[in-house]
Coordinates of C-alpha atoms in Angstrom, one line a residue:
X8 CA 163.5 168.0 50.4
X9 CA 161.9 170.0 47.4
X10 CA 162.1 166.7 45.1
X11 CA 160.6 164.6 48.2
X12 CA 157.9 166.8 48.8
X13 CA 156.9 166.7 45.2
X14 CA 156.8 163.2 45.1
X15 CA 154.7 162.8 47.8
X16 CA 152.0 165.1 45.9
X17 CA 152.9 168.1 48.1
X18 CA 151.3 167.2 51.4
X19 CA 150.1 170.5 52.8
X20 CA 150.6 169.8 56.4
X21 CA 154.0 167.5 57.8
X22 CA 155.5 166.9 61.1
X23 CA 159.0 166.9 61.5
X24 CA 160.8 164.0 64.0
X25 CA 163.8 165.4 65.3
X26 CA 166.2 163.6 68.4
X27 CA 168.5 167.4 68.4
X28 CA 171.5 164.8 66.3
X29 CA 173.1 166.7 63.4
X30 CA 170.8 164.6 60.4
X31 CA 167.3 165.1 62.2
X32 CA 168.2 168.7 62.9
X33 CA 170.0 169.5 59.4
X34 CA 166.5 168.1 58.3
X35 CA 164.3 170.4 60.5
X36 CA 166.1 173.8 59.0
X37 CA 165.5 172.7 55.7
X38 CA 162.2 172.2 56.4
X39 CA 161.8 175.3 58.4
X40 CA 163.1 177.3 54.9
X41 CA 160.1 175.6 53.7
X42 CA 157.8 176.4 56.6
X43 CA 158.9 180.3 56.8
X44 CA 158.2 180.3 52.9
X45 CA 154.8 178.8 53.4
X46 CA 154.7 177.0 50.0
X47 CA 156.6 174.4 48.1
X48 CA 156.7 175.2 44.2
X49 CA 153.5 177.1 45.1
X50 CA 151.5 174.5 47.0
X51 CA 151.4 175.3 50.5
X52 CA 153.0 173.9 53.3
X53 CA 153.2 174.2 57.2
X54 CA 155.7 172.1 59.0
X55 CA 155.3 170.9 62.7
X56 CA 157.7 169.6 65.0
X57 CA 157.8 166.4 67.4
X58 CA 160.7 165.6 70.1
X59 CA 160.3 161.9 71.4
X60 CA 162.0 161.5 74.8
X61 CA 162.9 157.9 75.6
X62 CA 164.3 158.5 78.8
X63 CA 166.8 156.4 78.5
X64 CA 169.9 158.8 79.1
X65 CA 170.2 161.0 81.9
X66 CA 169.5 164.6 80.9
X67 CA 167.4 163.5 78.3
X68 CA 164.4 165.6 79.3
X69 CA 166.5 168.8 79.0
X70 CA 168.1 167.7 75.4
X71 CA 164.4 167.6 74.1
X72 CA 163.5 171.1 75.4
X73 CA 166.4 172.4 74.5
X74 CA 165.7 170.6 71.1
X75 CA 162.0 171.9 71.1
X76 CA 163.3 175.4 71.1
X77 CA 164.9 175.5 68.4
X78 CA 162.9 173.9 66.0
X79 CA 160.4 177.0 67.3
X80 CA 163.1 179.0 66.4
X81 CA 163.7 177.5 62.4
X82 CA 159.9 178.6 61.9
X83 CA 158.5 174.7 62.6
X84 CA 155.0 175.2 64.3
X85 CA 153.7 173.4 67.0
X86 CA 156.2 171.7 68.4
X87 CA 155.8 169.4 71.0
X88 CA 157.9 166.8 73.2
X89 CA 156.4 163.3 73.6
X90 CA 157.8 161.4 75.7
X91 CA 157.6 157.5 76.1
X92 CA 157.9 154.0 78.3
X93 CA 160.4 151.8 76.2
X94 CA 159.3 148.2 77.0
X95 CA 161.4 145.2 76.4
X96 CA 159.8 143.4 73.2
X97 CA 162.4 140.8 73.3
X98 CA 164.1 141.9 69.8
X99 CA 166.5 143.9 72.0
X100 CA 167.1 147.5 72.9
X101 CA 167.1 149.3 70.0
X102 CA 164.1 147.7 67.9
X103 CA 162.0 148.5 71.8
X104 CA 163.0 152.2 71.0
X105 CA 162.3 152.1 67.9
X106 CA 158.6 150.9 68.3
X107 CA 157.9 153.3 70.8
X108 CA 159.5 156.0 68.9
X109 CA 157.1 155.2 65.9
X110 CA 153.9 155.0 67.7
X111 CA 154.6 158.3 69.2
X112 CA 155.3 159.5 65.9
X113 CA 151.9 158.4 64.7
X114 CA 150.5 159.8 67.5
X115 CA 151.5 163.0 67.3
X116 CA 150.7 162.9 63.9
X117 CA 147.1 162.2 64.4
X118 CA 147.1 164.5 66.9
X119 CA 148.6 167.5 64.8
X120 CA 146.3 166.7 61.0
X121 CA 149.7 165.8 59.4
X122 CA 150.1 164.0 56.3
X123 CA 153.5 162.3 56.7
X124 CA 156.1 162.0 59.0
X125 CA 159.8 163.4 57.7
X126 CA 162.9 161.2 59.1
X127 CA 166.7 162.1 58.8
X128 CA 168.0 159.4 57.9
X129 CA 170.9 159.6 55.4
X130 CA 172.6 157.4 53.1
X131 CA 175.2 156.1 55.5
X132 CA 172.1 154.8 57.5
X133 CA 171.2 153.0 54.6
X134 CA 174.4 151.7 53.6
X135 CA 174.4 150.6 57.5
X136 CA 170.9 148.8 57.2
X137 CA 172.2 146.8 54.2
X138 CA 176.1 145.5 56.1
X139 CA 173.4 144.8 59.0
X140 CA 170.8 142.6 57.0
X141 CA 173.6 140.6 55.0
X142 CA 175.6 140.2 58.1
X143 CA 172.1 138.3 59.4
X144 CA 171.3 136.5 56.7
X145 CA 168.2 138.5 56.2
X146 CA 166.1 138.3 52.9
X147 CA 165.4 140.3 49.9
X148 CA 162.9 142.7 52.0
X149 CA 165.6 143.7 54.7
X150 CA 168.5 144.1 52.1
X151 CA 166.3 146.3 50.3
X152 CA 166.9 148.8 52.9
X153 CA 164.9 151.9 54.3
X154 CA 162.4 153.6 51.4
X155 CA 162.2 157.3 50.4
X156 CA 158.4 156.5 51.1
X157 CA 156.7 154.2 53.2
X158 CA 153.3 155.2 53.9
X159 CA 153.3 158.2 55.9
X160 CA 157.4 158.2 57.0
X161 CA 159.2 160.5 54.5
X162 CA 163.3 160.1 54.7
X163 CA 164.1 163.0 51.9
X164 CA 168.2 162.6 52.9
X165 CA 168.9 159.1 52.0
X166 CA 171.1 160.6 49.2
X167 CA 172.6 163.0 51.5
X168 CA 176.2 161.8 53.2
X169 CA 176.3 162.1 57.2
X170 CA 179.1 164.5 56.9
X171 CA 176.7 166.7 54.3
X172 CA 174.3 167.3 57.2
X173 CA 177.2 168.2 59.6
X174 CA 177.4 171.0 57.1
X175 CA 173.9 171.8 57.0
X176 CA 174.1 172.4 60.8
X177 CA 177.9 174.7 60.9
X178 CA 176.2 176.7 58.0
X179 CA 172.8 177.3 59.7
X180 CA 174.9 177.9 63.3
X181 CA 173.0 174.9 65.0
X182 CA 175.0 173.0 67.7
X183 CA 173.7 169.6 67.3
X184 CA 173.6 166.8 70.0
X185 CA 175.7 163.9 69.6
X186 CA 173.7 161.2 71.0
X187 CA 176.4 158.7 72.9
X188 CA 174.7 156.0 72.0
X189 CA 175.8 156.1 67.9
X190 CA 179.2 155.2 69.8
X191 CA 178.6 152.3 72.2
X192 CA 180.2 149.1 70.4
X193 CA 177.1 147.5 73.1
X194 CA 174.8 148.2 69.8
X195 CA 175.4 146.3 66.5
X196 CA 174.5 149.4 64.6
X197 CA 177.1 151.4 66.5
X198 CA 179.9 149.0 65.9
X199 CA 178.8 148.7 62.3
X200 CA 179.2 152.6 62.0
X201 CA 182.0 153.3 64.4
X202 CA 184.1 149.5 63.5
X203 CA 183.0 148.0 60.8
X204 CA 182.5 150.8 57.6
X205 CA 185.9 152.7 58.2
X206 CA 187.5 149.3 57.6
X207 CA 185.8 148.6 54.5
X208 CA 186.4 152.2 53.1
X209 CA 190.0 151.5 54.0
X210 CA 190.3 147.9 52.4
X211 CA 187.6 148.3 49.5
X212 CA 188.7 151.9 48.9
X213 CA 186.1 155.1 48.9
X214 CA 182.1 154.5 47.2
X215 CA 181.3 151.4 49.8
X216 CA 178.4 153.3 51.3
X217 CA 177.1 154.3 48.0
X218 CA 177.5 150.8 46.6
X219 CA 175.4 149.8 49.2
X220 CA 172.9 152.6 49.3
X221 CA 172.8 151.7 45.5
X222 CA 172.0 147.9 46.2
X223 CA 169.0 148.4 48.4
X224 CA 167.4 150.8 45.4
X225 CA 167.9 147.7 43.3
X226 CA 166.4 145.8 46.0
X227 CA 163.7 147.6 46.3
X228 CA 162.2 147.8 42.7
X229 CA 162.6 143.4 42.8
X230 CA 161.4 143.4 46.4
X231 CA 158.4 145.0 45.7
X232 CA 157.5 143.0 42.7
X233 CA 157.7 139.8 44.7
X234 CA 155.4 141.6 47.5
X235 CA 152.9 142.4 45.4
X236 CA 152.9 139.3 43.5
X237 CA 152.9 137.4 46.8
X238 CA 149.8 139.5 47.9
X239 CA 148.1 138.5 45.0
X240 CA 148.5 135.0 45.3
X241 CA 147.7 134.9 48.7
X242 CA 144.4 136.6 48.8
X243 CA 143.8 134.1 45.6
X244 CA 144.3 131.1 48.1
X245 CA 143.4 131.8 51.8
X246 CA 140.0 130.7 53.7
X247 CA 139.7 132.7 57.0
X248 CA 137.9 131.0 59.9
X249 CA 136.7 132.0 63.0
X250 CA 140.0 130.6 64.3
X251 CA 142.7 131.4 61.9
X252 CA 143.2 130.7 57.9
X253 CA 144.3 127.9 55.8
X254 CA 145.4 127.2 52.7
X255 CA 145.2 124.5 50.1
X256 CA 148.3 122.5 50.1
X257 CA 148.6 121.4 46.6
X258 CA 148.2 125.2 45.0
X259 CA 150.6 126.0 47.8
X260 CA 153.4 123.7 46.7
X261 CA 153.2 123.8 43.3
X262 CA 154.4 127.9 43.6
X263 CA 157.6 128.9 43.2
X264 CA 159.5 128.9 46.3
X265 CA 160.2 132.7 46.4
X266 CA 156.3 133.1 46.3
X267 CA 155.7 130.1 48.5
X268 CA 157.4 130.9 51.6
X269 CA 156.3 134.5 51.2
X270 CA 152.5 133.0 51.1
X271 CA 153.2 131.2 54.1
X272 CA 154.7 134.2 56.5
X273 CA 151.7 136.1 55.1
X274 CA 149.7 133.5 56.3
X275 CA 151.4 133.8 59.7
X276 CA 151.0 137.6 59.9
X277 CA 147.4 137.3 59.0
X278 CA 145.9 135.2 61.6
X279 CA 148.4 137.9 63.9
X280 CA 151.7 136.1 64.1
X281 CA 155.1 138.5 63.5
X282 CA 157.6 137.5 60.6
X283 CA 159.0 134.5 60.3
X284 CA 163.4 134.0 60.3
X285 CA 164.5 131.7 57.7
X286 CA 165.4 129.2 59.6
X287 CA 160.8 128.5 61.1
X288 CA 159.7 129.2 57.3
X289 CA 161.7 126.4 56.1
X290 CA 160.5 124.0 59.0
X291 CA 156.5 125.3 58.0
X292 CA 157.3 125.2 54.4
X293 CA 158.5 121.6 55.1
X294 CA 155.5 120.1 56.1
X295 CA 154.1 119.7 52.4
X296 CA 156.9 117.0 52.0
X297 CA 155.2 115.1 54.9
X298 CA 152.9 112.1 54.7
X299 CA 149.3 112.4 56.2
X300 CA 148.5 115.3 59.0
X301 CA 151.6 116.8 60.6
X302 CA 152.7 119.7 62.7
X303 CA 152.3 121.8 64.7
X304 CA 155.6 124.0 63.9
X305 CA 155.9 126.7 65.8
X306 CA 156.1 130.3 64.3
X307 CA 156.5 133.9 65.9
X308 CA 153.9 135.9 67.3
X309 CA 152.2 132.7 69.2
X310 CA 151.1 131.0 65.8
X311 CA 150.7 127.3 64.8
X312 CA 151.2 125.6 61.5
X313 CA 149.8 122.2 60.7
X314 CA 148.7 120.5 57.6
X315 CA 145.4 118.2 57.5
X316 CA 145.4 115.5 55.5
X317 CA 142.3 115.1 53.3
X318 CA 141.3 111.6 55.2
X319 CA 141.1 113.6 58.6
X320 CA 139.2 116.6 56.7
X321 CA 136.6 113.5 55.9
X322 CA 136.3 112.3 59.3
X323 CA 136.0 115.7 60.8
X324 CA 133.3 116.9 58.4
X325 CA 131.4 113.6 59.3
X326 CA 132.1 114.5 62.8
X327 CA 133.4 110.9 63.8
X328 CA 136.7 110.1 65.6
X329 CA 137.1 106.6 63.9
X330 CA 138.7 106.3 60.8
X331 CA 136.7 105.2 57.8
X332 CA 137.8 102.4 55.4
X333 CA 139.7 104.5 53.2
X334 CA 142.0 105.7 56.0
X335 CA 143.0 102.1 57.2
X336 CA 146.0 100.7 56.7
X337 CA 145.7 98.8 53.4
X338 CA 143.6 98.7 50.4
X339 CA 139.9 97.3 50.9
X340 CA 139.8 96.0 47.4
X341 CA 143.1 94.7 46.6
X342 CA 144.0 93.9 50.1
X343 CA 148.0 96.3 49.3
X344 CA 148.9 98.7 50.8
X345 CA 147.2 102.2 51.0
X346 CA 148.9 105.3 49.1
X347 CA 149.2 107.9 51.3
X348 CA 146.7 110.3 51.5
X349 CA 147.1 113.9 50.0
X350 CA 146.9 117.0 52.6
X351 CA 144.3 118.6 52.3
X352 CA 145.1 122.2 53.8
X353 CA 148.3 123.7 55.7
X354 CA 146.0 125.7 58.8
X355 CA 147.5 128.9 60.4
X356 CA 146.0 129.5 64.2
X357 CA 147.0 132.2 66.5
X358 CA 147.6 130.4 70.2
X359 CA 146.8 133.1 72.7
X360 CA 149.6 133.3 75.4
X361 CA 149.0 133.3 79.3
X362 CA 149.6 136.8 79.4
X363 CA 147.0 137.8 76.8

């Protein structure tokens, strides 16, 4: 926590999430030791406390006050419950939690001046993360795991083992809610927890989580080249119109192709489309093998992806719907055949749906 908190330039003011499980409520008396001293290496520090309820298990309004009260009692000040609607999103149950649990996060944390947000997540969640994103096929970003930092959620235990913050709680005399969800095989995460790791340990031997924990670091460092190097070339290319963005095709195929389908899902998320899988990239990224206009492919977040040749970019800046003698179908000169004209941009819109 002390190392985290130092890295983050000593923040004078966090909020601490905490569900009442034995890693978010390890983390909260840790913190409280920080909050009760009132300083970290001599910079000062207050700690608050947030309790989201999801309402999603019976009871679950009394495990929040119960959890509430004690994080008054480990010196964490205000505390406060929030609790939320969890709305289907169509990425499943848990990723709907999860969204609502973050914007009431943020919330709170606006609400209470804090500078960043501490989560108890430990290195088996990590190693957990990792087994999930290979199992998907999921790219370089997902492999790469959970950060230490993202900007203003602070996970200090990703080092720490689950069992360590079991400890944490029997020495500090906490009693610690086991949420029954981390056990339903009806979640992928459970069964990859509760199934799938105790099998590897068994057949691979002990250090699996670690050697997993220690791939996403690796990850990271290479994963966040490539972003930034994406971002770059990116804002280097796009043109943003009323309507959406495009960019120019030939600039966009002659990138490599880690950098070009990373252009094109930032084009997506720019004109307010969600990541791309795999599988809609490659169809988008395809379309600058086709001949003349092409598209629409269809991408997440209700966004369309077409390329415009350069003959129809002449004909709509002249405004005319018929095709001039360039675009025919042969050569006026030699009377051959026309080479096939070069696209001219690959055009990103966001298609509203019915509901919005």
């Amino acid at each position: 926590m002390q190392n985290a908190l130092a890295a983050a330039g000593y923040p004078e003011r966090v909020l601490v999430a905490c569900s009442g499980g034995p890693d978010s409520l390890a983390l909260a008396a840790v913190a409280g030791y920080f909050a009760r001293r009132g300083h970290v290496d001599g910079h000062p520090i207050s700690v608050a406390g947030v309790v989201v309820d999801h309402q999603l298990q019976a009871g679950s309004a009394d495990v929040a006050s119960r959890t509430a009260a004690v994080l008054g009692e480990l010196g964490l000040s205000p505390v406060e419950v929030r609790t939320v609607e969890v709305a289907s999103t169509g990425f499943g149950p848990e990723a709907a939690a999860r969204d609502a649990r973050h914007a009431a996060l943020e919330a709170a944390a606006d609400d209470l001046g804090c500078d960043h947000i501490l989560l108890g997540h430990t290195l088996d969640d990590q190693a957990e993360q990792v087994l999930l994103g290979l199992a998907r096929g999921s790219g370089t970003r997902s492999l790469a795991g959970m950060r230490p930092i993202r900007g203003r959620l602070m996970r200090p235990f990703l080092g720490l083992r689950r069992e360590e913050t079991l400890e944490i709680c029997e020495v500090e005399e906490l009693q610690p809610w086991h949420d029954p969800s981390n056990s339903d095989s009806a979640f992928a995460r459970s069964r990859t927890r509760v199934e799938v790791m105790p099998v590897l340990e068994e057949k691979l031997g002990p250090g699996v989580a670690e050697s997993l924990a220690r791939t996403a670091a690796i990850l990271q460092q290479d994963a966040d080249f490539l972003e930034d190097l994406a971002n770059e070339t990116y804002l280097s290319l796009v043109q943003r119109t009323d309507d959406g963005a495009w960019l120019p095709e030939d600039a966009v195929r002659g990138l490599p192709a880690a950098l070009r389908f990373r252009v094109i899902a930032k084009a997506a998320a720019d004109v307010g489309g969600q990541q791309p899988g795999y599988g809609r990239l490659q169809a988008a990224e395809a379309l600058l093998r086709r001949q003349g206009s092409a598209g629409p492919v269809e991408l997440p977040g209700h966004v369309s992806v077409y390329r415009l040749s350069l003959s129809d970019l002449e004909q709509e800046r002249a405004g005319s719907s018929i095709a001039s003698p360039a675009a025919g179908t042969g050569d006026s000169t030699t009377g051959g055949p026309r080479e096939a004209a070069p696209c001219g941009k690959l055009v990103f819109r966001h298609q509203k749906s019915p509901q919005q």
